[in-house]
XYZ file of C-alpha atoms in Angstrom:
490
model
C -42.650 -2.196 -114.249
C -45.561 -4.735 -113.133
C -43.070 -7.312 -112.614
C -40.897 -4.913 -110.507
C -43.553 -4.024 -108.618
C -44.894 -7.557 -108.032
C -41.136 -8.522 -106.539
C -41.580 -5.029 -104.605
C -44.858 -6.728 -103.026
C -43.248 -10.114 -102.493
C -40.387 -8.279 -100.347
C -42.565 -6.884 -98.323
C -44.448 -10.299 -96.576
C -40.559 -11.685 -96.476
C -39.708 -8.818 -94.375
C -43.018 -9.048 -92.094
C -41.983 -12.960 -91.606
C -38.139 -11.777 -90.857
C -39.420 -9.636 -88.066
C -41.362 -11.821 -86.682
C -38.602 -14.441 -86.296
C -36.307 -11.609 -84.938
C -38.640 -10.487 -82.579
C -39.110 -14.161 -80.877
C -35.854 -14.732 -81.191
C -34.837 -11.423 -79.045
C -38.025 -12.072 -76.856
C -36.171 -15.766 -76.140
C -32.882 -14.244 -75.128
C -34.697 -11.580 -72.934
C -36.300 -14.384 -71.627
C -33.783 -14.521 -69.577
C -33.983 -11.619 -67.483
C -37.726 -12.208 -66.712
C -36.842 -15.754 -65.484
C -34.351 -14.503 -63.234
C -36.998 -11.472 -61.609
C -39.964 -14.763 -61.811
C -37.981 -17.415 -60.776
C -39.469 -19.125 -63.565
C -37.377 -21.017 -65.937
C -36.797 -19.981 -69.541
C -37.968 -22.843 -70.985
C -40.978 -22.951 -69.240
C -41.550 -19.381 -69.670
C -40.859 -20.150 -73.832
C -43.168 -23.284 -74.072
C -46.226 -21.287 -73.024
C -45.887 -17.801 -74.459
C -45.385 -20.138 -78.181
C -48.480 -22.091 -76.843
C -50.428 -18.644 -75.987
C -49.319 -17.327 -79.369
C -50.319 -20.423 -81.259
C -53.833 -20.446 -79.559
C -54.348 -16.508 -80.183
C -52.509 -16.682 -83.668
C -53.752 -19.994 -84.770
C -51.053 -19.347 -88.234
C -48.308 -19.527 -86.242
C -48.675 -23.353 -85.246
C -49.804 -24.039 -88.855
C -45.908 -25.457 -89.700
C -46.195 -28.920 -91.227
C -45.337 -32.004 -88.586
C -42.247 -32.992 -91.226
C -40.724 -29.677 -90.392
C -41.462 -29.318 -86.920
C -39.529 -32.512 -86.534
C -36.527 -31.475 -88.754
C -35.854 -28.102 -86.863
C -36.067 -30.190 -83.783
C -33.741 -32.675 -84.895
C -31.479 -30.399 -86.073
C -31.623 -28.521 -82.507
C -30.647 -31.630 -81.096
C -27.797 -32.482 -82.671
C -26.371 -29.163 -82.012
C -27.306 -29.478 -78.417
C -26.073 -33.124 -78.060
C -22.580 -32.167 -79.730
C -22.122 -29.157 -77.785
C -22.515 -30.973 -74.509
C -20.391 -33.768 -75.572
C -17.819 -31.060 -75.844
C -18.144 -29.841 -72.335
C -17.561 -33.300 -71.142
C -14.574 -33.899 -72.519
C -13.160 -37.459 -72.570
C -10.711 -36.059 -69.121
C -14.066 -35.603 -67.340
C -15.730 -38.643 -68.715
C -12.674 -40.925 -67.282
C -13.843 -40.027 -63.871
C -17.110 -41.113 -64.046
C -17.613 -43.281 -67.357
C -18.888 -46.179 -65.944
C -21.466 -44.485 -63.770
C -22.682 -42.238 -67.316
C -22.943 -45.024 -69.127
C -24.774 -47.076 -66.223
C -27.249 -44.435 -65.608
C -27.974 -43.684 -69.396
C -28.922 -46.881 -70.524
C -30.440 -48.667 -67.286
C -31.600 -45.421 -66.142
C -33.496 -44.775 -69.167
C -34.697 -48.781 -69.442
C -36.121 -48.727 -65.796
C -38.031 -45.252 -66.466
C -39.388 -46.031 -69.576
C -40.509 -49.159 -68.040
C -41.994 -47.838 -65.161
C -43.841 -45.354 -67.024
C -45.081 -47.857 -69.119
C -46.405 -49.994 -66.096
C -47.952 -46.854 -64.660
C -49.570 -46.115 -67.795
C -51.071 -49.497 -68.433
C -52.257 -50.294 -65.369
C -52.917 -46.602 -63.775
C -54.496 -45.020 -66.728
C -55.803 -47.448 -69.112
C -53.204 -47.578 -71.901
C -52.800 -50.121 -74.156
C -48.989 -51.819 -74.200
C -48.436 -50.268 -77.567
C -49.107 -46.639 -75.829
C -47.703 -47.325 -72.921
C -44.283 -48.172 -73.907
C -44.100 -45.190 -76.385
C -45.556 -43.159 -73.097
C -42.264 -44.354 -71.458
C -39.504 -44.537 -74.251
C -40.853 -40.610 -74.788
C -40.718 -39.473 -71.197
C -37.579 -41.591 -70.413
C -34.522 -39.208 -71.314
C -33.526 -36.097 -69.146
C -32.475 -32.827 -70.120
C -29.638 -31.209 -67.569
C -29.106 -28.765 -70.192
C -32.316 -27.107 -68.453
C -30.567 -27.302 -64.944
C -27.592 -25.543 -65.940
C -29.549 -22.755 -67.775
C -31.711 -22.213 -64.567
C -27.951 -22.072 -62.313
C -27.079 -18.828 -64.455
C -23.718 -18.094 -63.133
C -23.168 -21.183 -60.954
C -21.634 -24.035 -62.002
C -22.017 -27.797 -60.230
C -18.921 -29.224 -60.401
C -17.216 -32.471 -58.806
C -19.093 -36.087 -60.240
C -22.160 -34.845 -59.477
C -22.502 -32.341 -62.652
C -20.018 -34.879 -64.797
C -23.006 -37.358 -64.080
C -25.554 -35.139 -64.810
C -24.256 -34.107 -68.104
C -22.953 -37.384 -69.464
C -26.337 -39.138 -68.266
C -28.515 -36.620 -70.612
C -25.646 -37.219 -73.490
C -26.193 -40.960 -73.078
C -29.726 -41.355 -72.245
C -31.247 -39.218 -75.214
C -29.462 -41.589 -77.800
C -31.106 -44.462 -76.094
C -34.420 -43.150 -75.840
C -34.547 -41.807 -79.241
C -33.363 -45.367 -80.129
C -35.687 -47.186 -78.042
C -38.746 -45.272 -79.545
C -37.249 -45.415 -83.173
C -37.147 -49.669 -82.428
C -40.771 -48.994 -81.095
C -42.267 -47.696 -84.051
C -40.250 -50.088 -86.124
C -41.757 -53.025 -84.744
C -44.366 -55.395 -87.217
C -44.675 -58.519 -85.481
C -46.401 -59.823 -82.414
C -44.993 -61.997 -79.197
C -41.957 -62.762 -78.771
C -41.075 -62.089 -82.296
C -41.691 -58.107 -81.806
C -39.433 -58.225 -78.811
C -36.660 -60.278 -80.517
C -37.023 -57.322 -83.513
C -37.091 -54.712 -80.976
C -33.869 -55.738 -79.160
C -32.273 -56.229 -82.829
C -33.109 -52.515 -84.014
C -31.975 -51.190 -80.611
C -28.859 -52.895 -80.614
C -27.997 -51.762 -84.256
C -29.003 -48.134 -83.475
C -26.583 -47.903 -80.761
C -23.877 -50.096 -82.008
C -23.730 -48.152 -85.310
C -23.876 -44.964 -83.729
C -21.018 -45.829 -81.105
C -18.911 -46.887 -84.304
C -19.430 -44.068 -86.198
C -18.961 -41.555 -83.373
C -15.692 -42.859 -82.339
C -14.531 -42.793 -86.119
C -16.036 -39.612 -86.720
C -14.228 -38.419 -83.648
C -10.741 -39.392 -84.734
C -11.589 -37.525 -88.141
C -12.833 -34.495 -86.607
C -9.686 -34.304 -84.565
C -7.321 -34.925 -87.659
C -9.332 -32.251 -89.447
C -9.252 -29.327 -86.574
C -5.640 -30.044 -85.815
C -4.399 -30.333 -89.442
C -6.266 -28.576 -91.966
C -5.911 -24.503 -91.461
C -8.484 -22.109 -92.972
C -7.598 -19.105 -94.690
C -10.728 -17.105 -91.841
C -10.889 -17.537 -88.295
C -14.303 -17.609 -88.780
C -14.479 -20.339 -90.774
C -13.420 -22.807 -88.229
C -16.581 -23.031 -86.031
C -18.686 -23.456 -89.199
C -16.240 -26.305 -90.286
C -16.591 -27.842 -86.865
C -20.381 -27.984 -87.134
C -20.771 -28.723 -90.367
C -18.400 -32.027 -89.802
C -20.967 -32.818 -87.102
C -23.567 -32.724 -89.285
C -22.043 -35.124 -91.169
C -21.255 -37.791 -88.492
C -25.172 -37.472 -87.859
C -25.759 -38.028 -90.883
C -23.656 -40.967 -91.820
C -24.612 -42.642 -88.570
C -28.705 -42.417 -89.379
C -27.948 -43.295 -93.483
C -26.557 -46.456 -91.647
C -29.310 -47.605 -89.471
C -27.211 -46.440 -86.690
C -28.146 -43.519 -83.801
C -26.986 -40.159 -85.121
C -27.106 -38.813 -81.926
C -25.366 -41.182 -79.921
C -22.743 -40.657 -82.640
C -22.704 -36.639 -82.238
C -22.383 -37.235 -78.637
C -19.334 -39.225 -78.967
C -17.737 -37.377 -81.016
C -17.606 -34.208 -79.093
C -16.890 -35.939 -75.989
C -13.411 -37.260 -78.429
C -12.649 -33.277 -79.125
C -13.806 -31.983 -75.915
C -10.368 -31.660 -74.548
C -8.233 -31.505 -77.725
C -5.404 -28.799 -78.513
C -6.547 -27.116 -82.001
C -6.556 -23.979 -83.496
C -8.841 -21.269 -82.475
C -10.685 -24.284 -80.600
C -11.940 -21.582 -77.393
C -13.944 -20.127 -80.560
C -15.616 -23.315 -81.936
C -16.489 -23.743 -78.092
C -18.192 -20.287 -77.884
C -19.800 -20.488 -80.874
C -20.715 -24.400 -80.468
C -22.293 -23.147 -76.773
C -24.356 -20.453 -78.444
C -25.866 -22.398 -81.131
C -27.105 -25.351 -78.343
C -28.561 -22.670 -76.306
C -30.569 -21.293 -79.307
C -31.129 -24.902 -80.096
C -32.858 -25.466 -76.946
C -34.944 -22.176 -77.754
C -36.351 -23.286 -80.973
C -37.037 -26.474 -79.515
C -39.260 -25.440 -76.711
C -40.762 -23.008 -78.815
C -41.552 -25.307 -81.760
C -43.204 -27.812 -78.844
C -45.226 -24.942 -77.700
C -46.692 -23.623 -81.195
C -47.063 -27.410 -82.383
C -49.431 -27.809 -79.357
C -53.396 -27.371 -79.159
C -53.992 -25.977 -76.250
C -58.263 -27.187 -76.022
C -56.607 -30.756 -76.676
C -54.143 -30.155 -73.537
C -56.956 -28.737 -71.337
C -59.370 -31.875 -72.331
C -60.015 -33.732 -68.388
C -58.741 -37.175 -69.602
C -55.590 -35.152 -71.134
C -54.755 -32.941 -68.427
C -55.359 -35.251 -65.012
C -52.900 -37.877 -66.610
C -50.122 -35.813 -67.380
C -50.360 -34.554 -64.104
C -50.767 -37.835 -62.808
C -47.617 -39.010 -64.943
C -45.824 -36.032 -63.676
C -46.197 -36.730 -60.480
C -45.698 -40.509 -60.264
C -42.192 -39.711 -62.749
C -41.135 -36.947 -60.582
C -41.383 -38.339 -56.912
C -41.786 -42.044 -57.418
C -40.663 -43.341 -60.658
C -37.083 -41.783 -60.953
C -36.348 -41.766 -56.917
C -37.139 -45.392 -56.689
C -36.080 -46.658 -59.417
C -32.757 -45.162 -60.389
C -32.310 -44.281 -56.587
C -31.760 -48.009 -56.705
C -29.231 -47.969 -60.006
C -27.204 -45.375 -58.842
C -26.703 -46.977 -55.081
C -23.221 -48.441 -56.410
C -21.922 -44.998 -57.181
C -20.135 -43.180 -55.050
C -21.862 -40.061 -54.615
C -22.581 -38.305 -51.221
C -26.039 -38.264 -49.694
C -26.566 -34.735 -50.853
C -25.217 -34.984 -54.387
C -27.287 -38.195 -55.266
C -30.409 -36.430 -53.935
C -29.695 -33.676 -56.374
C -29.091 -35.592 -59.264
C -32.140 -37.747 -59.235
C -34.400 -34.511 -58.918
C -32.065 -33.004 -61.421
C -33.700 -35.308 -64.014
C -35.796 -32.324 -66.041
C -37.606 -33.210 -68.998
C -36.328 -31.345 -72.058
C -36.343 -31.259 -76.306
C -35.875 -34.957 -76.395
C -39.118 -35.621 -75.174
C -40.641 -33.359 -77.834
C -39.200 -34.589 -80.379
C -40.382 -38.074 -79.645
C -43.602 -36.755 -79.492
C -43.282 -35.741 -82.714
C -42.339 -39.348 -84.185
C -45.348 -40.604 -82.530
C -47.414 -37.874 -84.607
C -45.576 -38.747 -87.409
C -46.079 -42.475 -87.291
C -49.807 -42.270 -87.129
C -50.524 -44.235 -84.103
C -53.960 -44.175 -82.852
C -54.345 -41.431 -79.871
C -50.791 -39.849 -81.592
C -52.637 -36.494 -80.374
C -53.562 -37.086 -76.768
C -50.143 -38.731 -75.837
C -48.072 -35.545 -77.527
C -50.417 -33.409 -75.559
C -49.317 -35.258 -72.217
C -46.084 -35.109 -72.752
C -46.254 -31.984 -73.243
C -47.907 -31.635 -69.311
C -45.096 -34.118 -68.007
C -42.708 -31.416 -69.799
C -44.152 -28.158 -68.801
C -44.716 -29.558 -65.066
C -41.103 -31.304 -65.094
C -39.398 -27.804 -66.533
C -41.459 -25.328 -64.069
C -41.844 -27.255 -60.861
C -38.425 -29.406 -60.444
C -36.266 -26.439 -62.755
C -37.927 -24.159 -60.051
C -36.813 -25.548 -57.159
C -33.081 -26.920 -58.441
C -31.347 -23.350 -57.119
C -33.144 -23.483 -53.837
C -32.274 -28.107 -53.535
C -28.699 -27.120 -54.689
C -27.704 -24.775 -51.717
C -30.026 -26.770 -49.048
C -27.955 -30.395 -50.144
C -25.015 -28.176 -50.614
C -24.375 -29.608 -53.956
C -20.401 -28.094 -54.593
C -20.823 -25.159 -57.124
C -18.793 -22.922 -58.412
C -19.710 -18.894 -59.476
C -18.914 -18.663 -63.096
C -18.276 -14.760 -63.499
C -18.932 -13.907 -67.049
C -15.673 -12.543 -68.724
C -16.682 -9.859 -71.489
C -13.598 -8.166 -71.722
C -10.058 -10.034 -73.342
C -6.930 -9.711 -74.148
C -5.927 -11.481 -76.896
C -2.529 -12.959 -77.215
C -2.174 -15.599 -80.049
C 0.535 -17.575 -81.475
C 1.857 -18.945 -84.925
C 2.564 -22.501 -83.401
C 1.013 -24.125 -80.713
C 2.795 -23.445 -77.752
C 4.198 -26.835 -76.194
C 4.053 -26.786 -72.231
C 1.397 -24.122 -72.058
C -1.195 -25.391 -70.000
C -4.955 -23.961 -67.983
C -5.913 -25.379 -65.118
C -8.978 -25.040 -62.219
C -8.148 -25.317 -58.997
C -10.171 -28.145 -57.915
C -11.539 -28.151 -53.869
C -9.083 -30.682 -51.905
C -6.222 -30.465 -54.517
C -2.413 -29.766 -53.613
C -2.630 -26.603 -54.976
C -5.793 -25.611 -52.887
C -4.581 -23.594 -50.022
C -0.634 -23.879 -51.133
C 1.765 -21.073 -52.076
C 3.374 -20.959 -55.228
C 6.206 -21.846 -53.506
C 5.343 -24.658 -51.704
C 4.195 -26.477 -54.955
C 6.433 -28.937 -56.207
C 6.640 -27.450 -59.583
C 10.233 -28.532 -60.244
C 13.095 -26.510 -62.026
C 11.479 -26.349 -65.270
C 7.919 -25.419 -64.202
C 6.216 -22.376 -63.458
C 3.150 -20.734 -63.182
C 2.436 -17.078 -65.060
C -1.062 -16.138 -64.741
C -3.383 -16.890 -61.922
C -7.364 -15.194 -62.221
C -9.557 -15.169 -59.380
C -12.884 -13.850 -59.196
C -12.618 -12.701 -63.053
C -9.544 -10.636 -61.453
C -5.742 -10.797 -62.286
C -3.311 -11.679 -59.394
C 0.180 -10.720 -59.093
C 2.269 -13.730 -58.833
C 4.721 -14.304 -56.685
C 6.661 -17.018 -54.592
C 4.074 -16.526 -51.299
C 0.739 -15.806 -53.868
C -1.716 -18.415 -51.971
C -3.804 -20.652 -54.442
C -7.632 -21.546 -53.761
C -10.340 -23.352 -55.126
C -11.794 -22.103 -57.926
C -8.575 -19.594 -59.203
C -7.633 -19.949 -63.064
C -3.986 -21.101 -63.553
C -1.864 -20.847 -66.390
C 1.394 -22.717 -66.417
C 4.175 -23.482 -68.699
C 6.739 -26.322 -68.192
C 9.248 -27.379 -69.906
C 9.947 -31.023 -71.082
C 7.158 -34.303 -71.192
C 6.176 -33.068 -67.478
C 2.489 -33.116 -66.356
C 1.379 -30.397 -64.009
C -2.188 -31.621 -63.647
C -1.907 -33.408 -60.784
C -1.530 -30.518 -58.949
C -4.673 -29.078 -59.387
C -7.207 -32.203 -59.554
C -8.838 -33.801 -56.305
């Protein structure tokens, strides 16, 4: 009986722990509706009710370093994979070369500038200066979207946005890893330096594209006896890339990137469900890891004068100089209207990456570890509240194109044994053939059709004179090797 009773007592601080995690998980989610009545954005909103709680409830930020880092890492990956997926390797053809541009010279030219800024402005020495800039280098659209709610920027502009966040958080994560990795002095730290770097991202690249190809194999081939199992199995095979690719010496995430940019647009079973669930798991990803920044923080260390004044200072320098100068310059070359580059270099937010670099610094034990986490975490709060605060208001005054994104919550399900050849979605993109044509008037030839066209979240009837527009939902089905999707594509 005293041993039953002692398990009784055990349950019961289990259960007080479980409903504490419930209850900031549902305060997260509900987040939402109080950024939308504030205007402030959810992340901000999470990073300083954690860092309120953690000053109040100084036991909640008692979580060892080593596992603040692992649930942030873990976080990422999920995020990183997810929007590798909504990329697709369709989008990425139409603006690859301006993704991977802006992801690795972007993120060279910030981190430098920041680390000139912080040498020279504020009295860093080179060592904390360039992990100053390799931690504040890589963006975090993922925060842009979230703050959007139902719209949706589409045309290069978001492609860009996306895929430069995808590319640049590999290289700043490998950038800071070659950082701390660095013994030597001179020209022989620099020579390491490049040599880490290099094998981060050329291990991660190889893995990623080979982990890709076996992802794809898997999800096409290999049925499960549960539906359910399938998203699990998707995630799980992710986890492994990650892992293969850091056991190597190589960038996990650059890897986990890659390889859901190689399924984004594959044809596999109950794939619309490993997208849902994917999407849900990065956005409680990017929950945890603004909360685990905020309850890892010390709020009299972020409120210190030397503390506060330079992450403003950094803030402000990264936000209005840094990043519109310097990749203003980079991204000259792409072709982008006035309006749409505008948007995408304020669109740079700061995100999870940045905390979880922090958190390497920490863990490497470099002198004044404390004081540069704090400022990033400034640079991070300022980035997330004042330039995620203003992106809904800069989107509709540089008339950014959007798209509303309805949410859908009612289906009906229609499934099929095979996969049914010819059976094809489409959006109707602004300035396509289809935008503004009948169903008639498209040259769908004699075996090609369209069935289903949604608009607005709406069913229309279709018929010979049913008008397409922008925006509308098509489904088609066409007989033979012919492609439809020129029809709907700018």
């Amino acid at each position: 009986h005293t041993t039953l009773g002692r398990r009784m007592t055990d349950i019961e601080p289990f259960a007080l722990t479980v409903l504490i995690v419930a209850s900031a998980l549902l305060l997260a989610v509900f987040a939402n509706l109080v950024s939308k009545w504030t205007r402030v954005p959810t992340p901000a909103l999470v990073l300083m009710a954690s860092a309120a709680a953690a000053y109040f409830v100084p036991a909640l930020g008692a979580s060892p370093l080593e596992a603040n880092q692992r649930i942030v890492t873990v976080a990422l990956v999920l995020i990183l994979f997810d929007g590798g997926m909504h990329i697709g390797l369709l989008r990425l053809r139409t603006a690859g070369g301006a993704i991977a541009w802006i992801g690795v010279a972007g993120t060279a030219v910030t981190a430098a500038g920041l680390a000139l800024v912080a040498h020279f402005l504020f009295g860093f020495d080179w060592s904390a200066s360039l992990l100053i800039g390799a931690a504040l280098a890589p963006t975090d659209p993922a925060v842009v979207f979230s703050i959007l709610g139902k719209r949706e920027i589409s045309g290069r502009a978001g492609t860009i946005l996306e895929g430069e966040s995808g590319a640049n958080d590999p290289v700043g994560i490998a950038l800071m890893v070659a950082l701390l990795a660095v013994t030597g002095t001179g020209w022989t730290a620099v020579g390491q330096g490049f040599g880490e770097f290099g094998l981060q991202l050329a291990v991660g690249a190889a893995i990623g594209i080979a982990g890709g190809f076996l992802l794809s194999a898997i999800m096409r081939r290999a049925p499960l006896p549960n539906e359910a199992l399938y998203s699990l199995r998707t995630l799980a095979v992710a986890g492994l890339i990650y892992a293969a690719a850091t056991l190597l010496h190589g960038s996990g995430f650059l890897a986990v990137f890659i390889a859901g940019i190689m399924i984004g647009d594959l044809r596999a079973p109950y794939k619309r469900e490993v997208e849902r669930f994917s999407a849900g798991m990065a956005s409680l990803a990017e929950i945890i890891a603004f909360t685990v920044l905020g309850l890892s923080i010390r709020l009299e260390d972020v409120v210190r004068p030397d503390v506060l004044w330079t992450g403003l200072g950094l803030a402000a320098l990264l936000i209005f100089v840094i990043r519109p100068v310097l990749v203003g310059l980079l991204i000259v070359p792409i072709k982008l209207r006035l309006g749409e580059r505008a948007f995408v270099l304020w669109a740079g937010l700061k995100g999870a990456v940045p905390i979880l670099l922090g958190m390497f610094i920490l863990s490497a034990h470099v002198p004044g570890a404390e004081r540069i986490y704090a400022i990033i975490f400034i640079v991070v709060l300022v980035s997330v509240v004042l330039q995620g605060g203003l992106v809904p208001y800069l989107a509709t005054v540089l008339r950014v194109p959007m798209r509303i994104v309805e949410p859908r919550p009612w289906t009906l399900d229609l499934r099929f044994n095979e996969e049914p050849q010819g059976l094809e979605r489409h959006i109707v993109a602004p300035g396509s053939p289809a935008d503004g044509s009948t169903i008639s008037e498209l040259e769908l030839g004699d075996d090609g059709w369209i069935s289903m066209v949604r608009r607005s979240g709406r069913l229309l009837p279709v018929g010979p004179n049913t008008r397409l527009q922008a925006g509308d939902a098509v489904l088609t089905l066409v007989g033979g090797e012919r492609d439809l999707a020129e029809l709907f594509e700018a």
